[in-house]
mmCIF file of C-alpha atoms in Angstrom:
data_model
loop_
_atom_site.group_PDB
_atom_site.id
_atom_site.type_symbol
_atom_site.label_atom_id
_atom_site.label_comp_id
_atom_site.label_asym_id
_atom_site.label_seq_id
_atom_site.Cartn_x
_atom_site.Cartn_y
_atom_site.Cartn_z
ATOM 1 C CA MET A 1 24.135 -19.834 -55.623
ATOM 2 C CA VAL A 2 27.608 -19.732 -54.992
ATOM 3 C CA MET A 3 28.084 -18.919 -51.941
ATOM 4 C CA HIS A 4 31.186 -18.073 -49.525
ATOM 5 C CA ARG A 5 32.009 -18.662 -46.863
ATOM 6 C CA ILE A 6 35.056 -18.254 -43.993
ATOM 7 C CA ARG A 7 36.921 -21.315 -42.079
ATOM 8 C CA ASN A 8 39.875 -22.098 -40.110
ATOM 9 C CA LEU A 9 41.989 -24.052 -41.005
ATOM 10 C CA ASN A 10 42.486 -27.136 -40.676
ATOM 11 C CA PRO A 11 45.631 -28.439 -42.191
ATOM 12 C CA GLY A 12 44.522 -33.101 -42.440
ATOM 13 C CA TRP A 13 41.987 -32.070 -44.520
ATOM 14 C CA ASP A 14 43.058 -29.216 -45.802
ATOM 15 C CA SER A 15 47.238 -28.815 -46.999
ATOM 16 C CA GLU A 16 46.411 -30.818 -50.363
ATOM 17 C CA ARG A 17 44.134 -28.589 -52.285
ATOM 18 C CA VAL A 18 45.502 -25.412 -50.625
ATOM 19 C CA PHE A 19 49.563 -26.627 -51.753
ATOM 20 C CA GLU A 20 47.198 -27.043 -54.820
ATOM 21 C CA LEU A 21 46.739 -23.359 -54.420
ATOM 22 C CA PHE A 22 49.415 -22.908 -53.533
ATOM 23 C CA GLU A 23 51.695 -23.708 -56.472
ATOM 24 C CA LYS A 24 48.615 -22.472 -59.401
ATOM 25 C CA LEU A 25 50.009 -18.728 -57.666
ATOM 26 C CA GLN A 26 53.233 -19.746 -57.803
ATOM 27 C CA LEU A 27 55.096 -16.907 -60.235
ATOM 28 C CA ARG A 28 58.540 -18.086 -61.632
ATOM 29 C CA PRO A 29 61.872 -15.473 -61.905
ATOM 30 C CA GLU A 30 61.270 -15.375 -66.050
ATOM 31 C CA GLN A 31 58.392 -14.158 -66.579
ATOM 32 C CA VAL A 32 58.694 -10.659 -64.183
ATOM 33 C CA ASN A 33 59.446 -9.397 -67.948
ATOM 34 C CA SER A 34 57.173 -10.901 -69.558
ATOM 35 C CA ARG A 35 53.754 -8.926 -70.921
ATOM 36 C CA ASP A 36 51.583 -10.891 -69.186
ATOM 37 C CA VAL A 37 53.597 -10.377 -65.984
ATOM 38 C CA PRO A 38 50.805 -11.630 -62.139
ATOM 39 C CA LYS A 39 49.897 -8.342 -60.326
ATOM 40 C CA THR A 40 49.905 -10.676 -57.486
ATOM 41 C CA GLY A 41 51.620 -14.207 -56.593
ATOM 42 C CA PHE A 42 54.115 -15.764 -54.748
ATOM 43 C CA TYR A 43 57.825 -15.051 -56.037
ATOM 44 C CA ASP A 44 59.917 -18.405 -56.715
ATOM 45 C CA TYR A 45 58.401 -19.227 -52.828
ATOM 46 C CA GLN A 46 60.112 -23.477 -53.129
ATOM 47 C CA LEU A 47 58.133 -25.049 -50.574
ATOM 48 C CA SER A 48 57.640 -28.999 -50.538
ATOM 49 C CA PRO A 49 54.324 -30.509 -49.638
ATOM 50 C CA GLU A 50 56.058 -31.365 -46.746
ATOM 51 C CA ALA A 51 56.972 -28.301 -45.575
ATOM 52 C CA LEU A 52 54.045 -26.424 -45.616
ATOM 53 C CA PHE A 53 52.153 -29.056 -43.874
ATOM 54 C CA ARG A 54 54.353 -27.852 -41.667
ATOM 55 C CA ARG A 55 52.789 -24.479 -41.400
ATOM 56 C CA LEU A 56 49.966 -24.849 -42.087
ATOM 57 C CA GLU A 57 50.111 -26.569 -37.940
ATOM 58 C CA ALA A 58 51.900 -23.530 -37.085
ATOM 59 C CA GLY A 59 49.047 -22.189 -37.604
ATOM 60 C CA ARG A 60 46.274 -23.759 -37.206
ATOM 61 C CA ASP A 61 44.708 -21.866 -34.184
ATOM 62 C CA LEU A 62 45.234 -18.387 -37.123
ATOM 63 C CA SER A 63 44.685 -19.871 -40.393
ATOM 64 C CA LEU A 64 41.357 -18.673 -42.427
ATOM 65 C CA VAL A 65 40.349 -20.426 -45.400
ATOM 66 C CA LEU A 66 37.940 -18.865 -47.856
ATOM 67 C CA GLU A 67 35.444 -21.951 -49.874
ATOM 68 C CA ASP A 68 31.882 -22.097 -52.045
ATOM 69 C CA ASN A 69 29.384 -24.344 -51.047
ATOM 70 C CA GLN A 70 31.124 -27.694 -53.196
ATOM 71 C CA GLY A 71 34.199 -27.495 -50.413
ATOM 72 C CA ARG A 72 36.177 -26.224 -53.347
ATOM 73 C CA ILE A 73 39.455 -23.444 -50.976
ATOM 74 C CA LEU A 74 38.915 -20.565 -53.350
ATOM 75 C CA ALA A 75 41.658 -18.404 -50.659
ATOM 76 C CA TYR A 76 43.956 -19.130 -48.100
ATOM 77 C CA LEU A 77 45.387 -17.405 -45.374
ATOM 78 C CA LEU A 78 48.000 -18.629 -43.200
ATOM 79 C CA ALA A 79 49.328 -16.374 -40.265
ATOM 80 C CA TYR A 80 51.834 -17.930 -36.902
ATOM 81 C CA ASN A 81 52.455 -16.623 -34.127
ATOM 82 C CA LEU A 82 56.602 -15.959 -33.799
ATOM 83 C CA ARG A 83 57.882 -17.639 -31.893
ATOM 84 C CA LYS A 84 56.180 -20.731 -32.856
ATOM 85 C CA ILE A 85 59.785 -19.985 -35.866
ATOM 86 C CA ASP A 86 61.701 -22.356 -33.373
ATOM 87 C CA SER A 87 59.811 -24.299 -31.423
ATOM 88 C CA ALA A 88 57.618 -26.256 -34.908
ATOM 89 C CA GLY A 89 61.267 -25.756 -36.768
ATOM 90 C CA LEU A 90 60.250 -23.962 -39.762
ATOM 91 C CA LEU A 91 63.819 -23.329 -39.999
ATOM 92 C CA ALA A 92 64.990 -26.099 -40.473
ATOM 93 C CA GLU A 93 62.288 -27.300 -43.088
ATOM 94 C CA GLN A 94 64.046 -27.342 -46.598
ATOM 95 C CA GLY A 95 66.981 -27.283 -47.597
ATOM 96 C CA HIS A 96 67.328 -23.537 -48.974
ATOM 97 C CA GLU A 97 67.497 -21.339 -45.713
ATOM 98 C CA ASP A 98 64.703 -18.605 -45.466
ATOM 99 C CA PHE A 99 65.925 -15.250 -44.624
ATOM 100 C CA VAL A 100 62.522 -13.975 -43.389
ATOM 101 C CA LEU A 101 62.265 -16.389 -40.884
ATOM 102 C CA SER A 102 65.296 -15.991 -40.160
ATOM 103 C CA LYS A 103 65.524 -11.850 -39.325
ATOM 104 C CA LEU A 104 61.776 -12.426 -37.151
ATOM 105 C CA ARG A 105 62.525 -15.001 -35.145
ATOM 106 C CA TYR A 106 64.740 -11.926 -33.148
ATOM 107 C CA ALA A 107 62.174 -10.307 -33.144
ATOM 108 C CA ASN A 108 59.017 -9.660 -30.997
ATOM 109 C CA PRO A 109 57.388 -13.139 -30.277
ATOM 110 C CA ARG A 110 54.177 -12.207 -28.717
ATOM 111 C CA ALA A 111 53.653 -10.668 -33.284
ATOM 112 C CA VAL A 112 51.696 -13.228 -36.072
ATOM 113 C CA TYR A 113 53.825 -13.538 -39.258
ATOM 114 C CA ILE A 114 51.267 -13.607 -42.130
ATOM 115 C CA ASP A 115 53.629 -16.048 -43.699
ATOM 116 C CA GLN A 116 50.730 -16.640 -46.692
ATOM 117 C CA PHE A 117 47.513 -14.873 -47.768
ATOM 118 C CA GLU A 118 46.935 -15.841 -51.646
ATOM 119 C CA ILE A 119 43.534 -15.954 -53.603
ATOM 120 C CA ALA A 120 41.997 -17.348 -56.722
ATOM 121 C CA PRO A 121 42.301 -15.150 -59.766
ATOM 122 C CA GLY A 122 39.301 -13.664 -60.256
ATOM 123 C CA LEU A 123 37.962 -13.258 -56.965
ATOM 124 C CA PRO A 124 37.662 -8.886 -56.498
ATOM 125 C CA VAL A 125 39.887 -8.030 -53.881
ATOM 126 C CA PHE A 126 37.565 -6.985 -51.464
ATOM 127 C CA ILE A 127 37.604 -11.160 -50.580
ATOM 128 C CA ALA A 128 40.900 -10.866 -49.581
ATOM 129 C CA GLY A 129 39.554 -7.009 -47.167
ATOM 130 C CA ARG A 130 36.720 -9.700 -45.736
ATOM 131 C CA LEU A 131 39.503 -12.350 -45.347
ATOM 132 C CA LEU A 132 42.270 -9.898 -42.649
ATOM 133 C CA ASP A 133 38.951 -8.585 -40.941
ATOM 134 C CA VAL A 134 38.358 -12.129 -39.515
ATOM 135 C CA LEU A 135 42.000 -12.811 -38.778
ATOM 136 C CA ILE A 136 42.362 -8.958 -37.137
ATOM 137 C CA ASN A 137 39.455 -10.324 -35.608
ATOM 138 C CA MET A 138 41.613 -13.136 -34.053
ATOM 139 C CA MET A 139 44.689 -11.261 -32.848
ATOM 140 C CA TYR A 140 42.606 -9.307 -30.430
ATOM 141 C CA GLY A 141 41.136 -11.936 -29.072
ATOM 142 C CA GLU A 142 44.208 -13.708 -28.505
ATOM 143 C CA LYS A 143 45.384 -10.299 -27.670
ATOM 144 C CA VAL A 144 49.264 -10.504 -29.299
ATOM 145 C CA ASP A 145 51.130 -7.100 -30.421
ATOM 146 C CA GLY A 146 50.615 -6.608 -33.859
ATOM 147 C CA ALA A 147 50.980 -8.669 -36.680
ATOM 148 C CA VAL A 148 53.748 -8.351 -39.593
ATOM 149 C CA CYS A 149 54.353 -9.947 -43.333
ATOM 150 C CA ALA A 150 56.660 -9.617 -45.947
ATOM 151 C CA ILE A 151 56.090 -8.011 -49.530
ATOM 152 C CA PRO A 152 58.535 -8.349 -52.881
ATOM 153 C CA GLU A 153 59.142 -5.938 -53.901
ATOM 154 C CA SER A 154 61.807 -6.947 -56.554
ATOM 155 C CA PRO A 155 62.792 -8.051 -59.416
ATOM 156 C CA TRP A 156 59.372 -8.068 -59.409
ATOM 157 C CA GLN A 157 56.294 -6.433 -56.610
ATOM 158 C CA ASN A 158 53.453 -7.492 -55.340
ATOM 159 C CA GLN A 159 51.134 -4.963 -55.822
ATOM 160 C CA SER A 160 47.919 -5.895 -54.609
ATOM 161 C CA SER A 161 49.008 -7.171 -51.022
ATOM 162 C CA ARG A 162 50.897 -3.376 -50.955
ATOM 163 C CA ARG A 163 47.660 -1.956 -51.585
ATOM 164 C CA ILE A 164 46.012 -3.935 -49.582
ATOM 165 C CA ALA A 165 47.998 -3.776 -46.473
ATOM 166 C CA LEU A 166 48.084 -0.258 -46.768
ATOM 167 C CA VAL A 167 44.859 -0.482 -46.593
ATOM 168 C CA GLN A 168 44.896 -2.133 -43.476
ATOM 169 C CA GLY A 169 47.215 0.083 -41.600
ATOM 170 C CA PHE A 170 50.441 -2.213 -41.733
ATOM 171 C CA GLU A 171 53.389 0.157 -42.960
ATOM 172 C CA ARG A 172 56.196 -0.406 -44.334
ATOM 173 C CA CYS A 173 59.063 -0.887 -41.511
ATOM 174 C CA GLY A 174 62.287 -2.765 -42.715
ATOM 175 C CA LYS A 175 63.485 -4.585 -45.630
ATOM 176 C CA VAL A 176 64.900 -8.684 -46.287
ATOM 177 C CA ASP A 177 67.525 -9.639 -49.361
ATOM 178 C CA GLU A 178 67.482 -12.621 -50.197
ATOM 179 C CA ILE A 179 70.517 -14.068 -53.327
ATOM 180 C CA SER A 180 67.463 -13.347 -56.288
ATOM 181 C CA LEU A 181 64.119 -11.189 -54.238
ATOM 182 C CA THR A 182 63.650 -8.558 -52.227
ATOM 183 C CA LEU A 183 61.259 -8.302 -49.784
ATOM 184 C CA GLY A 184 59.371 -5.580 -47.455
ATOM 185 C CA LEU A 185 58.458 -5.940 -44.065
ATOM 186 C CA TRP A 186 55.881 -4.128 -43.266
ATOM 187 C CA ALA A 187 53.556 -4.045 -39.643
ATOM 188 C CA LYS A 188 49.995 -3.247 -38.093
ATOM 189 C CA PRO A 189 50.955 -2.610 -34.424
ATOM 190 C CA PHE A 190 47.828 -3.839 -31.863
ATOM 191 C CA TRP A 191 47.396 -1.435 -28.032
ATOM 192 C CA LYS A 192 47.437 -3.466 -25.828
ATOM 193 C CA ARG A 193 47.892 -3.175 -21.546
ATOM 194 C CA GLY A 194 48.295 0.864 -22.347
ATOM 195 C CA GLU A 195 51.902 -0.602 -24.309
ATOM 196 C CA CYS A 196 51.580 -0.144 -28.079
ATOM 197 C CA PHE A 197 53.902 -2.737 -31.074
ATOM 198 C CA ASN A 198 56.285 -0.426 -32.725
ATOM 199 C CA PRO A 199 57.084 -2.460 -35.327
ATOM 200 C CA ARG A 200 59.575 0.543 -36.802
ATOM 201 C CA GLU A 201 61.929 -0.233 -33.438
ATOM 202 C CA ASP A 202 60.503 -3.980 -33.350
ATOM 203 C CA PHE A 203 62.246 -5.284 -36.472
ATOM 204 C CA LEU A 204 65.307 -4.451 -37.521
ATOM 205 C CA ASN A 205 65.973 -2.507 -41.051
#
């Protein structure tokens, strides 16, 4: 019987296996008009192993993996506080501009960015919900103000991520236009000390 467990992501142990899954789930522009276009994945999201490792380090406290009883990583969730965009040097990690991080660096520094969230093909969708539930409980413990993620909308829409975001209480609060891609910004507010993180005020439309 295959057993699954969720644990904290360890950059030193997990970076190579996470990068393998990251590459496996890439969706290239030429696939958008194909008959079998995937409903989930990373749309032309280019990161070197070194750049991904830097993001994993930034997300050491909040990121998660799901693995089976043979130690294979079947899903992972990469998340980090928005203040890490500058403190961890994430904007200087690659040759092209990351438009999402460039925008979020000016947003609420007490919010968390869910940068990457993927499960291996064939796994049931409820696995994604389990990972998000664990992350949200962790964020409540860290007393962060809210969470935000970016979901591709055009020329390809990540339908699975959009549905999961809606079920988990995220709302669309803005967008980011890259050179050949539009991503929607989705946020989930938390309540803290009587004040609410307002996604529409904290993220530019």
